[in-house]
Amino acid sequence: TASKKEILSFIKGFEDSKNTFLYGQRYWFATILYIRFKGEGCICYQPIDNHFAWRYCGALYDASGELPLSHEEKQNWLPWEYYRITYPYESQRIEHDCILKKG
């Protein structure tokens, strides 16, 4: 398993491209983290703000580092696979408009 220090050090390596991943490419950064840390954790989606992050050991990470969220705020983040199954039409729109940027 990865330590928080290892995860944050890896994220720091993206400092030059941080804004790209924070403004429009959050899904892809969550995917990078998921793959880098060997498929542990999960990619999560927060529908209120339309954001993606990677959840690992109860913490959520994006290109800015660990997200400073309360326990209640973390409850708003859903595993992306769960969201895709539960809300298929909305997730297709998000994939089309936000992830794949078609249209």
Short mmCIF file of N, CA and C in Angstrom, two decimals:
data_model
loop_
_atom_site.label_atom_id
_atom_site.label_comp_id
_atom_site.label_asym_id
_atom_site.label_seq_id
_atom_site.Cartn_x
_atom_site.Cartn_y
_atom_site.Cartn_z
N THR A 1 0.84 -1.19 0.00
CA THR A 1 0.00 0.00 0.00
C THR A 1 0.88 1.24 0.00
N ALA A 2 0.36 2.30 -0.56
CA ALA A 2 1.09 3.56 -0.67
C ALA A 2 0.88 4.41 0.57
N SER A 3 1.89 5.15 0.94
CA SER A 3 1.76 6.08 2.05
C SER A 3 1.26 7.43 1.53
N LYS A 4 0.69 8.22 2.41
CA LYS A 4 0.24 9.55 2.04
C LYS A 4 1.40 10.37 1.50
N LYS A 5 2.58 10.22 2.11
CA LYS A 5 3.77 10.95 1.67
C LYS A 5 4.14 10.58 0.24
N GLU A 6 4.08 9.28 -0.09
CA GLU A 6 4.38 8.82 -1.44
C GLU A 6 3.38 9.39 -2.45
N ILE A 7 2.12 9.38 -2.09
CA ILE A 7 1.07 9.90 -2.98
C ILE A 7 1.28 11.39 -3.22
N LEU A 8 1.48 12.15 -2.15
CA LEU A 8 1.66 13.60 -2.30
C LEU A 8 2.93 13.94 -3.07
N SER A 9 3.97 13.16 -2.88
CA SER A 9 5.22 13.36 -3.64
C SER A 9 4.97 13.13 -5.13
N PHE A 10 4.22 12.09 -5.46
CA PHE A 10 3.89 11.82 -6.86
C PHE A 10 3.08 12.97 -7.45
N ILE A 11 2.09 13.45 -6.72
CA ILE A 11 1.25 14.55 -7.19
C ILE A 11 2.09 15.81 -7.41
N LYS A 12 3.04 16.06 -6.51
CA LYS A 12 3.90 17.25 -6.63
C LYS A 12 4.67 17.25 -7.95
N GLY A 13 4.96 16.09 -8.49
CA GLY A 13 5.64 15.99 -9.78
C GLY A 13 4.83 16.55 -10.94
N PHE A 14 3.56 16.83 -10.72
CA PHE A 14 2.69 17.39 -11.76
C PHE A 14 2.47 18.89 -11.57
N GLU A 15 3.28 19.52 -10.76
CA GLU A 15 3.10 20.94 -10.43
C GLU A 15 2.98 21.81 -11.69
N ASP A 16 3.80 21.56 -12.70
CA ASP A 16 3.77 22.39 -13.92
C ASP A 16 2.47 22.23 -14.71
N SER A 17 1.79 21.11 -14.55
CA SER A 17 0.55 20.89 -15.30
C SER A 17 -0.67 20.85 -14.38
N LYS A 18 -0.49 21.31 -13.15
CA LYS A 18 -1.58 21.23 -12.16
C LYS A 18 -2.85 21.91 -12.64
N ASN A 19 -2.73 23.11 -13.21
CA ASN A 19 -3.94 23.83 -13.64
C ASN A 19 -4.69 23.09 -14.73
N THR A 20 -3.97 22.42 -15.61
CA THR A 20 -4.64 21.63 -16.65
C THR A 20 -5.52 20.57 -16.01
N PHE A 21 -4.99 19.91 -14.98
CA PHE A 21 -5.73 18.84 -14.35
C PHE A 21 -6.81 19.33 -13.38
N LEU A 22 -6.70 20.55 -12.92
CA LEU A 22 -7.72 21.08 -12.00
C LEU A 22 -8.88 21.74 -12.73
N TYR A 23 -8.66 22.14 -13.97
CA TYR A 23 -9.69 22.86 -14.71
C TYR A 23 -10.02 22.12 -16.00
N GLY A 24 -10.76 21.03 -15.86
CA GLY A 24 -11.28 20.33 -17.02
C GLY A 24 -10.78 18.91 -17.21
N GLN A 25 -9.73 18.51 -16.51
CA GLN A 25 -9.17 17.18 -16.73
C GLN A 25 -9.05 16.37 -15.43
N ARG A 26 -9.91 16.63 -14.47
CA ARG A 26 -9.83 15.94 -13.18
C ARG A 26 -10.04 14.44 -13.31
N TYR A 27 -10.91 14.04 -14.20
CA TYR A 27 -11.11 12.60 -14.39
C TYR A 27 -9.80 11.93 -14.78
N TRP A 28 -9.08 12.54 -15.70
CA TRP A 28 -7.84 11.93 -16.19
C TRP A 28 -6.77 11.91 -15.10
N PHE A 29 -6.72 12.92 -14.24
CA PHE A 29 -5.74 12.88 -13.16
C PHE A 29 -6.10 11.78 -12.16
N ALA A 30 -7.37 11.65 -11.86
CA ALA A 30 -7.81 10.56 -10.97
C ALA A 30 -7.43 9.20 -11.57
N THR A 31 -7.54 9.09 -12.88
CA THR A 31 -7.16 7.86 -13.57
C THR A 31 -5.66 7.61 -13.46
N ILE A 32 -4.86 8.67 -13.62
CA ILE A 32 -3.41 8.54 -13.47
C ILE A 32 -3.08 8.02 -12.08
N LEU A 33 -3.69 8.59 -11.05
CA LEU A 33 -3.43 8.13 -9.68
C LEU A 33 -3.86 6.69 -9.49
N TYR A 34 -5.02 6.35 -10.01
CA TYR A 34 -5.54 4.99 -9.88
C TYR A 34 -4.57 3.98 -10.52
N ILE A 35 -4.10 4.30 -11.70
CA ILE A 35 -3.17 3.39 -12.40
C ILE A 35 -1.82 3.36 -11.70
N ARG A 36 -1.29 4.52 -11.33
CA ARG A 36 0.03 4.59 -10.69
C ARG A 36 0.07 3.79 -9.40
N PHE A 37 -1.01 3.82 -8.65
CA PHE A 37 -1.04 3.10 -7.39
C PHE A 37 -1.76 1.76 -7.53
N LYS A 38 -1.53 1.15 -8.69
CA LYS A 38 -1.87 -0.24 -8.97
C LYS A 38 -3.34 -0.61 -8.79
N GLY A 39 -4.21 0.30 -9.18
CA GLY A 39 -5.63 0.00 -9.13
C GLY A 39 -6.23 -0.05 -7.75
N GLU A 40 -5.50 0.47 -6.77
CA GLU A 40 -6.07 0.54 -5.43
C GLU A 40 -6.93 1.78 -5.33
N GLY A 41 -7.87 1.77 -4.42
CA GLY A 41 -8.77 2.91 -4.29
C GLY A 41 -9.77 2.92 -5.43
N CYS A 42 -10.38 4.07 -5.67
CA CYS A 42 -11.33 4.17 -6.77
C CYS A 42 -11.45 5.61 -7.24
N ILE A 43 -11.86 5.75 -8.48
CA ILE A 43 -12.15 7.07 -9.04
C ILE A 43 -13.54 7.45 -8.55
N CYS A 44 -13.66 8.65 -8.00
CA CYS A 44 -14.95 9.10 -7.45
C CYS A 44 -15.42 10.35 -8.16
N TYR A 45 -16.71 10.54 -8.12
CA TYR A 45 -17.35 11.69 -8.77
C TYR A 45 -18.22 12.40 -7.74
N GLN A 46 -18.18 13.71 -7.80
CA GLN A 46 -18.99 14.54 -6.91
C GLN A 46 -19.96 15.33 -7.80
N PRO A 47 -21.22 14.89 -7.90
CA PRO A 47 -22.15 15.50 -8.85
C PRO A 47 -22.54 16.94 -8.54
N ILE A 48 -22.46 17.37 -7.31
CA ILE A 48 -22.85 18.74 -6.97
C ILE A 48 -21.96 19.74 -7.70
N ASP A 49 -20.66 19.50 -7.68
CA ASP A 49 -19.70 20.40 -8.33
C ASP A 49 -19.14 19.84 -9.64
N ASN A 50 -19.58 18.64 -10.02
CA ASN A 50 -19.11 18.01 -11.25
C ASN A 50 -17.59 17.83 -11.23
N HIS A 51 -17.06 17.22 -10.16
CA HIS A 51 -15.62 17.01 -10.02
C HIS A 51 -15.32 15.53 -9.84
N PHE A 52 -14.10 15.19 -10.26
CA PHE A 52 -13.58 13.84 -10.06
C PHE A 52 -12.37 13.90 -9.15
N ALA A 53 -12.14 12.83 -8.42
CA ALA A 53 -10.95 12.68 -7.58
C ALA A 53 -10.71 11.19 -7.38
N TRP A 54 -9.56 10.88 -6.82
CA TRP A 54 -9.21 9.49 -6.52
C TRP A 54 -9.33 9.29 -5.03
N ARG A 55 -10.08 8.28 -4.61
CA ARG A 55 -10.23 7.97 -3.18
C ARG A 55 -9.32 6.80 -2.83
N TYR A 56 -8.56 7.00 -1.76
CA TYR A 56 -7.64 5.96 -1.29
C TYR A 56 -7.55 6.05 0.23
N CYS A 57 -7.81 4.97 0.89
CA CYS A 57 -7.75 4.90 2.37
C CYS A 57 -8.54 6.03 3.03
N GLY A 58 -9.71 6.32 2.48
CA GLY A 58 -10.59 7.32 3.07
C GLY A 58 -10.30 8.76 2.70
N ALA A 59 -9.19 9.02 2.02
CA ALA A 59 -8.84 10.39 1.61
C ALA A 59 -9.13 10.54 0.12
N LEU A 60 -9.38 11.78 -0.30
CA LEU A 60 -9.61 12.09 -1.72
C LEU A 60 -8.48 12.97 -2.21
N TYR A 61 -7.99 12.65 -3.41
CA TYR A 61 -6.86 13.37 -3.99
C TYR A 61 -7.18 13.85 -5.40
N ASP A 62 -6.67 15.04 -5.73
CA ASP A 62 -6.66 15.51 -7.11
C ASP A 62 -5.31 16.17 -7.34
N ALA A 63 -5.16 16.94 -8.39
CA ALA A 63 -3.87 17.52 -8.73
C ALA A 63 -3.39 18.55 -7.71
N SER A 64 -4.27 18.98 -6.81
CA SER A 64 -3.87 19.93 -5.77
C SER A 64 -3.34 19.22 -4.54
N GLY A 65 -3.51 17.90 -4.46
CA GLY A 65 -3.09 17.12 -3.30
C GLY A 65 -4.30 16.49 -2.64
N GLU A 66 -4.24 16.33 -1.33
CA GLU A 66 -5.38 15.78 -0.61
C GLU A 66 -6.44 16.86 -0.44
N LEU A 67 -7.66 16.52 -0.74
CA LEU A 67 -8.76 17.48 -0.62
C LEU A 67 -9.14 17.62 0.85
N PRO A 68 -9.18 18.85 1.36
CA PRO A 68 -9.50 19.08 2.77
C PRO A 68 -11.01 19.05 3.01
N LEU A 69 -11.56 17.86 3.09
CA LEU A 69 -13.01 17.71 3.19
C LEU A 69 -13.39 17.15 4.56
N SER A 70 -14.53 17.60 5.04
CA SER A 70 -15.07 17.02 6.27
C SER A 70 -15.64 15.63 5.95
N HIS A 71 -15.92 14.88 6.98
CA HIS A 71 -16.53 13.56 6.80
C HIS A 71 -17.84 13.69 6.03
N GLU A 72 -18.63 14.71 6.35
CA GLU A 72 -19.92 14.91 5.67
C GLU A 72 -19.70 15.23 4.20
N GLU A 73 -18.71 16.07 3.88
CA GLU A 73 -18.45 16.41 2.48
C GLU A 73 -17.98 15.20 1.69
N LYS A 74 -17.21 14.32 2.31
CA LYS A 74 -16.73 13.12 1.63
C LYS A 74 -17.89 12.22 1.23
N GLN A 75 -19.01 12.31 1.94
CA GLN A 75 -20.17 11.48 1.62
C GLN A 75 -20.79 11.85 0.28
N ASN A 76 -20.51 13.06 -0.21
CA ASN A 76 -21.05 13.51 -1.50
C ASN A 76 -20.30 12.92 -2.69
N TRP A 77 -19.17 12.29 -2.43
CA TRP A 77 -18.35 11.70 -3.50
C TRP A 77 -18.74 10.24 -3.68
N LEU A 78 -19.13 9.90 -4.89
CA LEU A 78 -19.58 8.54 -5.20
C LEU A 78 -18.57 7.84 -6.10
N PRO A 79 -18.35 6.54 -5.90
CA PRO A 79 -17.50 5.82 -6.85
C PRO A 79 -18.07 5.98 -8.26
N TRP A 80 -17.22 6.31 -9.21
CA TRP A 80 -17.66 6.57 -10.58
C TRP A 80 -18.39 5.37 -11.16
N GLU A 81 -17.93 4.17 -10.90
CA GLU A 81 -18.60 2.99 -11.44
C GLU A 81 -20.02 2.87 -10.88
N TYR A 82 -20.19 3.16 -9.61
CA TYR A 82 -21.53 3.16 -9.00
C TYR A 82 -22.41 4.21 -9.67
N TYR A 83 -21.86 5.42 -9.86
CA TYR A 83 -22.62 6.50 -10.49
C TYR A 83 -23.04 6.10 -11.91
N ARG A 84 -22.13 5.48 -12.65
CA ARG A 84 -22.44 5.07 -14.02
C ARG A 84 -23.59 4.08 -14.06
N ILE A 85 -23.63 3.17 -13.11
CA ILE A 85 -24.69 2.17 -13.08
C ILE A 85 -26.01 2.77 -12.58
N THR A 86 -25.92 3.62 -11.58
CA THR A 86 -27.11 4.20 -10.96
C THR A 86 -27.74 5.30 -11.82
N TYR A 87 -26.92 6.08 -12.50
CA TYR A 87 -27.39 7.20 -13.33
C TYR A 87 -26.82 7.07 -14.74
N PRO A 88 -27.27 6.08 -15.50
CA PRO A 88 -26.65 5.82 -16.81
C PRO A 88 -26.76 6.97 -17.81
N TYR A 89 -27.88 7.65 -17.86
CA TYR A 89 -28.04 8.71 -18.86
C TYR A 89 -27.20 9.93 -18.49
N GLU A 90 -27.20 10.28 -17.22
CA GLU A 90 -26.40 11.41 -16.77
C GLU A 90 -24.91 11.11 -16.94
N SER A 91 -24.49 9.90 -16.62
CA SER A 91 -23.07 9.56 -16.74
C SER A 91 -22.64 9.55 -18.21
N GLN A 92 -23.52 9.15 -19.11
CA GLN A 92 -23.19 9.20 -20.54
C GLN A 92 -22.98 10.65 -20.99
N ARG A 93 -23.80 11.55 -20.50
CA ARG A 93 -23.63 12.97 -20.83
C ARG A 93 -22.31 13.49 -20.29
N ILE A 94 -21.98 13.12 -19.06
CA ILE A 94 -20.72 13.57 -18.45
C ILE A 94 -19.54 13.01 -19.24
N GLU A 95 -19.60 11.73 -19.60
CA GLU A 95 -18.53 11.15 -20.40
C GLU A 95 -18.38 11.88 -21.72
N HIS A 96 -19.47 12.16 -22.37
CA HIS A 96 -19.45 12.83 -23.67
C HIS A 96 -18.95 14.27 -23.56
N ASP A 97 -19.52 15.03 -22.63
CA ASP A 97 -19.24 16.46 -22.55
C ASP A 97 -17.98 16.82 -21.74
N CYS A 98 -17.67 16.02 -20.74
CA CYS A 98 -16.58 16.39 -19.82
C CYS A 98 -15.34 15.52 -19.96
N ILE A 99 -15.52 14.22 -20.07
CA ILE A 99 -14.36 13.33 -20.10
C ILE A 99 -13.77 13.26 -21.50
N LEU A 100 -14.60 12.99 -22.48
CA LEU A 100 -14.12 12.84 -23.85
C LEU A 100 -14.16 14.14 -24.64
N LYS A 101 -14.84 15.14 -24.11
CA LYS A 101 -14.94 16.48 -24.71
C LYS A 101 -15.41 16.42 -26.16
N LYS A 102 -16.46 15.66 -26.39
CA LYS A 102 -17.03 15.60 -27.74
C LYS A 102 -18.20 16.56 -27.80
N GLY A 103 -18.28 17.28 -28.90
CA GLY A 103 -19.43 18.14 -29.05
C GLY A 103 -19.16 19.58 -29.08
#
